[in-house]
PDB file of C-alpha atoms in Angstrom:
ATOM      1  CA  ARG A 154     156.906 102.874  82.126  1.00 70.00           C
ATOM      2  CA  SER A 155     154.702 104.585  84.737  1.00 76.00           C
ATOM      3  CA  THR A 156     153.146 106.814  82.092  1.00 83.00           C
ATOM      4  CA  HIS A 157     152.467 103.773  79.909  1.00 80.00           C
ATOM      5  CA  LEU A 158     150.717 101.951  82.797  1.00 78.00           C
ATOM      6  CA  LYS A 159     148.612 105.014  83.611  1.00 79.00           C
ATOM      7  CA  LYS A 160     147.544 105.189  79.972  1.00 80.00           C
ATOM      8  CA  GLU A 161     146.599 101.496  79.957  1.00 79.00           C
ATOM      9  CA  VAL A 162     144.591 101.850  83.170  1.00 77.00           C
ATOM     10  CA  SER A 163     142.845 104.930  81.781  1.00 77.00           C
ATOM     11  CA  ASN A 164     142.005 103.084  78.539  1.00 77.00           C
ATOM     12  CA  ALA A 165     140.731 100.077  80.491  1.00 74.00           C
ATOM     13  CA  ASN A 166     138.501 102.346  82.596  1.00 75.00           C
ATOM     14  CA  LYS A 167     137.134 104.029  79.480  1.00 74.00           C
ATOM     15  CA  SER A 168     136.419 100.639  77.902  1.00 74.00           C
ATOM     16  CA  GLN A 169     134.683  99.430  81.040  1.00 71.00           C
ATOM     17  CA  LYS A 170     132.521 102.559  81.226  1.00 71.00           C
ATOM     18  CA  ALA A 171     131.625 102.253  77.547  1.00 71.00           C
ATOM     19  CA  PHE A 172     130.658  98.594  78.070  1.00 69.00           C
ATOM     20  CA  VAL A 173     128.510  99.378  81.129  1.00 68.00           C
ATOM     21  CA  SER A 174     126.864 102.270  79.309  1.00 66.00           C
ATOM     22  CA  SER A 175     126.110 100.098  76.277  1.00 69.00           C
ATOM     23  CA  LEU A 176     124.808  97.244  78.427  1.00 68.00           C
ATOM     24  CA  SER A 177     122.648  99.637  80.452  1.00 67.00           C
ATOM     25  CA  GLU A 178     121.139 101.060  77.259  1.00 68.00           C
ATOM     26  CA  GLU A 179     120.288  97.558  76.020  1.00 73.00           C
ATOM     27  CA  VAL A 180     118.667  96.603  79.335  1.00 74.00           C
ATOM     28  CA  LYS A 181     116.822  99.921  79.435  1.00 72.00           C
ATOM     29  CA  ASN A 182     115.439  99.391  75.907  1.00 71.00           C
ATOM     30  CA  THR A 183     114.342  95.869  76.840  1.00 75.00           C
ATOM     31  CA  MET A 184     112.589  97.202  79.956  1.00 75.00           C
ATOM     32  CA  ARG A 185     110.811  99.851  77.874  1.00 75.00           C
ATOM     33  CA  SER A 186     109.555  97.153  75.495  1.00 77.00           C
ATOM     34  CA  LEU A 187     108.398  95.044  78.429  1.00 78.00           C
ATOM     35  CA  ASN A 188     106.538  98.006  79.945  1.00 76.00           C
ATOM     36  CA  PHE A 189     104.955  98.793  76.566  1.00 77.00           C
ATOM     37  CA  GLY A 190     103.722  95.188  76.279  1.00 79.00           C
ATOM     38  CA  LEU A 191     102.318  95.306  79.814  1.00 78.00           C
ATOM     39  CA  ASP A 192     100.515  98.564  79.015  1.00 78.00           C
ATOM     40  CA  TYR A 193      98.943  96.903  75.973  1.00 79.00           C
ATOM     41  CA  LEU A 194      97.833  93.803  77.922  1.00 81.00           C
ATOM     42  CA  TYR A 195      96.476  95.989  80.705  1.00 76.00           C
ATOM     43  CA  LYS A 196      94.280  97.848  78.185  1.00 78.00           C
ATOM     44  CA  ILE A 197      92.844  94.731  76.501  1.00 80.00           C
ATOM     45  CA  LEU A 198      92.196  92.540  79.581  1.00 78.00           C
ATOM     46  CA  ASN A 199      89.036  93.141  81.559  1.00 72.00           C
ATOM     47  CA  ASP A 200      89.583  90.563  84.308  1.00 75.00           C
ATOM     48  CA  PRO A 201      90.358  92.380  87.609  1.00 75.00           C
ATOM     49  CA  ASN A 202      92.744  89.627  88.767  1.00 73.00           C
ATOM     50  CA  SER A 203      94.732  89.801  85.549  1.00 76.00           C
ATOM     51  CA  THR A 204      94.900  93.581  85.615  1.00 73.00           C
ATOM     52  CA  ASN A 205      96.136  93.531  89.234  1.00 74.00           C
ATOM     53  CA  VAL A 206      98.952  91.156  88.298  1.00 74.00           C
ATOM     54  CA  LEU A 207      99.815  93.281  85.259  1.00 77.00           C
ATOM     55  CA  GLN A 208      99.760  96.451  87.365  1.00 74.00           C
ATOM     56  CA  ASN A 209     102.213  94.885  89.825  1.00 73.00           C
ATOM     57  CA  LEU A 210     104.466  93.810  86.948  1.00 77.00           C
ATOM     58  CA  LYS A 211     104.259  97.283  85.452  1.00 77.00           C
ATOM     59  CA  VAL A 212     105.231  98.943  88.746  1.00 74.00           C
ATOM     60  CA  SER A 213     108.146  96.527  89.138  1.00 76.00           C
ATOM     61  CA  GLY A 214     109.247  97.311  85.591  1.00 79.00           C
ATOM     62  CA  HIS A 215     109.159 101.053  86.247  1.00 77.00           C
ATOM     63  CA  LEU A 216     111.147 100.669  89.453  1.00 76.00           C
ATOM     64  CA  LEU A 217     113.723  98.464  87.725  1.00 80.00           C
ATOM     65  CA  LEU A 218     113.983 100.954  84.867  1.00 79.00           C
ATOM     66  CA  ASN A 219     114.550 103.710  87.435  1.00 76.00           C
ATOM     67  CA  LEU A 220     117.408 101.710  88.988  1.00 78.00           C
ATOM     68  CA  ILE A 221     118.939 101.204  85.559  1.00 79.00           C
ATOM     69  CA  ASN A 222     118.569 104.919  84.781  1.00 79.00           C
ATOM     70  CA  ASN A 223     120.282 105.807  88.061  1.00 78.00           C
ATOM     71  CA  SER A 224     123.220 103.525  87.232  1.00 78.00           C
ATOM     72  CA  LEU A 225     123.451 104.804  83.691  1.00 78.00           C
ATOM     73  CA  ASP A 226     123.295 108.417  84.833  1.00 80.00           C
ATOM     74  CA  ALA A 227     126.073 107.828  87.362  1.00 79.00           C
ATOM     75  CA  ALA A 228     128.268 106.520  84.545  1.00 76.00           C
ATOM     76  CA  ARG A 229     127.312 109.469  82.316  1.00 78.00           C
ATOM     77  CA  ILE A 230     128.049 111.995  85.058  1.00 81.00           C
ATOM     78  CA  GLU A 231     131.418 110.389  85.678  1.00 77.00           C
ATOM     79  CA  ALA A 232     132.175 110.496  81.945  1.00 76.00           C
ATOM     80  CA  ASN A 233     130.834 114.065  81.758  1.00 81.00           C
ATOM     81  CA  THR A 234     128.344 113.082  79.031  1.00 81.00           C
ATOM     82  CA  LEU A 235     124.975 113.527  80.777  1.00 83.00           C
ATOM     83  CA  GLU A 236     122.588 115.587  78.644  1.00 86.00           C
ATOM     84  CA  LEU A 237     119.289 117.081  79.742  1.00 88.00           C
ATOM     85  CA  ASN A 238     116.282 117.141  77.411  1.00 88.00           C
ATOM     86  CA  TYR A 239     114.027 120.029  78.335  1.00 93.00           C
ATOM     87  CA  GLU A 240     110.320 119.981  77.542  1.00 94.00           C
ATOM     88  CA  ASP A 241     107.376 122.066  78.686  1.00 95.00           C
ATOM     89  CA  VAL A 242     105.395 119.656  80.856  1.00 94.00           C
ATOM     90  CA  ASP A 243     102.587 119.650  83.384  1.00 94.00           C
ATOM     91  CA  PHE A 244     104.726 118.904  86.450  1.00 92.00           C
ATOM     92  CA  GLU A 245     101.851 117.581  88.543  1.00 92.00           C
ATOM     93  CA  GLU A 246     100.641 115.150  85.851  1.00 92.00           C
ATOM     94  CA  ASN A 247     103.967 114.067  84.338  1.00 89.00           C
ATOM     95  CA  VAL A 248     106.066 113.897  87.489  1.00 91.00           C
ATOM     96  CA  VAL A 249     104.116 113.927  90.757  1.00 92.00           C
ATOM     97  CA  LYS A 250     101.099 111.787  89.808  1.00 92.00           C
ATOM     98  CA  LYS A 251     103.201 109.422  87.706  1.00 88.00           C
ATOM     99  CA  ALA A 252     105.656 108.838  90.579  1.00 90.00           C
ATOM    100  CA  LEU A 253     102.801 108.254  93.021  1.00 90.00           C
ATOM    101  CA  LYS A 254     101.214 105.769  90.612  1.00 86.00           C
ATOM    102  CA  ILE A 255     104.485 103.901  90.166  1.00 83.00           C
ATOM    103  CA  HIS A 256     104.921 103.659  93.949  1.00 86.00           C
ATOM    104  CA  SER A 257     101.233 102.901  94.611  1.00 85.00           C
ATOM    105  CA  GLU A 258     101.841  99.229  95.410  1.00 80.00           C
ATOM    106  CA  ASN A 259     104.654 100.054  97.854  1.00 84.00           C
ATOM    107  CA  LEU A 260     102.409 102.615  99.535  1.00 90.00           C
ATOM    108  CA  LYS A 261      99.506 100.132  99.750  1.00 88.00           C
ATOM    109  CA  GLU A 262     101.780  97.423 101.109  1.00 87.00           C
ATOM    110  CA  LYS A 263     102.846  99.656 104.022  1.00 92.00           C
ATOM    111  CA  ASN A 264      99.410 101.310 104.309  1.00 95.00           C
ATOM    112  CA  ILE A 265     100.992 104.753 103.882  1.00 94.00           C
ATOM    113  CA  PHE A 266      98.880 107.748 102.932  1.00 93.00           C
ATOM    114  CA  VAL A 267     100.503 110.510 100.858  1.00 93.00           C
ATOM    115  CA  GLN A 268      99.236 114.054 101.288  1.00 92.00           C
ATOM    116  CA  THR A 269     100.338 116.259  98.387  1.00 91.00           C
ATOM    117  CA  PHE A 270     100.583 120.051  98.607  1.00 89.00           C
ATOM    118  CA  ILE A 271     101.400 121.920  95.406  1.00 89.00           C
ATOM    119  CA  ASP A 272     102.175 125.635  95.588  1.00 88.00           C
ATOM    120  CA  LYS A 273      99.442 127.741  93.971  1.00 89.00           C
ATOM    121  CA  GLU A 274     102.184 129.917  92.429  1.00 87.00           C
ATOM    122  CA  MET A 275     103.495 126.938  90.455  1.00 86.00           C
ATOM    123  CA  PRO A 276     103.098 127.516  86.688  1.00 89.00           C
ATOM    124  CA  GLU A 277     100.910 125.005  84.868  1.00 87.00           C
ATOM    125  CA  LYS A 278     103.805 124.079  82.563  1.00 92.00           C
ATOM    126  CA  LEU A 279     107.477 123.881  83.527  1.00 90.00           C
ATOM    127  CA  SER A 280     110.486 123.559  81.238  1.00 91.00           C
ATOM    128  CA  VAL A 281     112.246 120.524  82.721  1.00 91.00           C
ATOM    129  CA  ASP A 282     113.757 117.214  81.717  1.00 89.00           C
ATOM    130  CA  PRO A 283     110.685 115.084  82.556  1.00 88.00           C
ATOM    131  CA  ALA A 284     112.610 111.803  82.728  1.00 85.00           C
ATOM    132  CA  ARG A 285     115.168 113.250  85.173  1.00 86.00           C
ATOM    133  CA  MET A 286     112.487 114.962  87.267  1.00 89.00           C
ATOM    134  CA  LEU A 287     110.511 111.707  87.452  1.00 88.00           C
ATOM    135  CA  GLN A 288     113.684 109.894  88.418  1.00 85.00           C
ATOM    136  CA  ILE A 289     114.326 112.396  91.230  1.00 88.00           C
ATOM    137  CA  MET A 290     110.723 112.195  92.443  1.00 90.00           C
ATOM    138  CA  LEU A 291     110.827 108.373  92.380  1.00 87.00           C
ATOM    139  CA  ASN A 292     114.025 108.395  94.441  1.00 86.00           C
ATOM    140  CA  LEU A 293     112.601 110.882  96.965  1.00 90.00           C
ATOM    141  CA  LEU A 294     109.393 108.875  97.336  1.00 90.00           C
ATOM    142  CA  SER A 295     111.294 105.605  97.581  1.00 88.00           C
ATOM    143  CA  ASN A 296     113.405 106.990 100.429  1.00 89.00           C
ATOM    144  CA  ALA A 297     110.328 108.416 102.154  1.00 91.00           C
ATOM    145  CA  ILE A 298     108.511 105.070 101.889  1.00 91.00           C
ATOM    146  CA  LYS A 299     111.501 103.183 103.269  1.00 90.00           C
ATOM    147  CA  SER A 300     111.820 105.495 106.277  1.00 91.00           C
ATOM    148  CA  THR A 301     108.093 105.871 107.029  1.00 92.00           C
ATOM    149  CA  PRO A 302     106.556 103.408 109.495  1.00 93.00           C
ATOM    150  CA  LYS A 303     103.570 101.295 108.439  1.00 94.00           C
ATOM    151  CA  SER A 304     100.178 103.023 108.545  1.00 93.00           C
ATOM    152  CA  ASP A 305     101.741 106.495 108.690  1.00 92.00           C
ATOM    153  CA  LYS A 306     101.696 109.522 106.360  1.00 93.00           C
ATOM    154  CA  ILE A 307     104.066 111.166 103.931  1.00 93.00           C
ATOM    155  CA  PHE A 308     103.680 114.884 103.218  1.00 91.00           C
ATOM    156  CA  LEU A 309     104.835 115.785  99.730  1.00 91.00           C
ATOM    157  CA  ARG A 310     105.250 119.547  99.345  1.00 89.00           C
ATOM    158  CA  ILE A 311     106.021 121.009  95.945  1.00 88.00           C
ATOM    159  CA  SER A 312     106.846 124.702  96.113  1.00 84.00           C
ATOM    160  CA  TRP A 313     107.664 127.239  93.462  1.00 82.00           C
ATOM    161  CA  HIS A 314     110.750 129.466  93.649  1.00 77.00           C
ATOM    162  CA  GLU A 315     111.834 132.097  91.188  1.00 72.00           C
ATOM    163  CA  GLN A 316     115.217 131.587  89.569  1.00 69.00           C
ATOM    164  CA  GLY A 317     117.994 132.578  91.948  1.00 57.00           C
ATOM    165  CA  GLU A 318     116.062 131.622  95.086  1.00 58.00           C
ATOM    166  CA  ASN A 319     116.845 128.505  97.075  1.00 51.00           C
ATOM    167  CA  PRO A 320     114.980 125.876  95.006  1.00 49.00           C
ATOM    168  CA  CYS A 321     115.322 123.064  97.483  1.00 51.00           C
ATOM    169  CA  ALA A 322     114.375 122.423 101.088  1.00 49.00           C
ATOM    170  CA  VAL A 323     114.017 119.338 103.241  1.00 45.00           C
ATOM    171  CA  GLN A 324     111.494 119.389 106.048  1.00 46.00           C
ATOM    172  CA  ASP A 325     110.452 116.664 108.451  1.00 39.00           C
TER     173      ASP A 325
END
């Protein structure tokens, strides 16, 4: 009887995770479509007021998509199904600048200046999962923005380490 109950609980958990994963994918696809539509409207409208509203909507969409991705990734990690998709990308353009642009409204709202330092040894292209790296950068910036007082600065240091060296450091 105990074995039977454990099996039922395990099956229920698997079903719940599958449902959450499926629902997250549907919401994520909807958010991507919404962001695509906002990008299109942003390109065709010339009115500064309209483009400001669209930019705010776009930033909100990106942040919501990041939250959804975080939730979905947590479920995938738990189910041991997370896959990385490596691409050769310009890290500064595709991760750093994109994350700063997405958080630009939050930074403006708190009047926070971000000073970026990128190691000169950093290769122009890195083989990374750009979506995951952007997600990490968005989370780091979000935490920095939350903990930084108004009208202060954030120092974003990107350094290059050869494989086998400590790739990560936190400095305040």
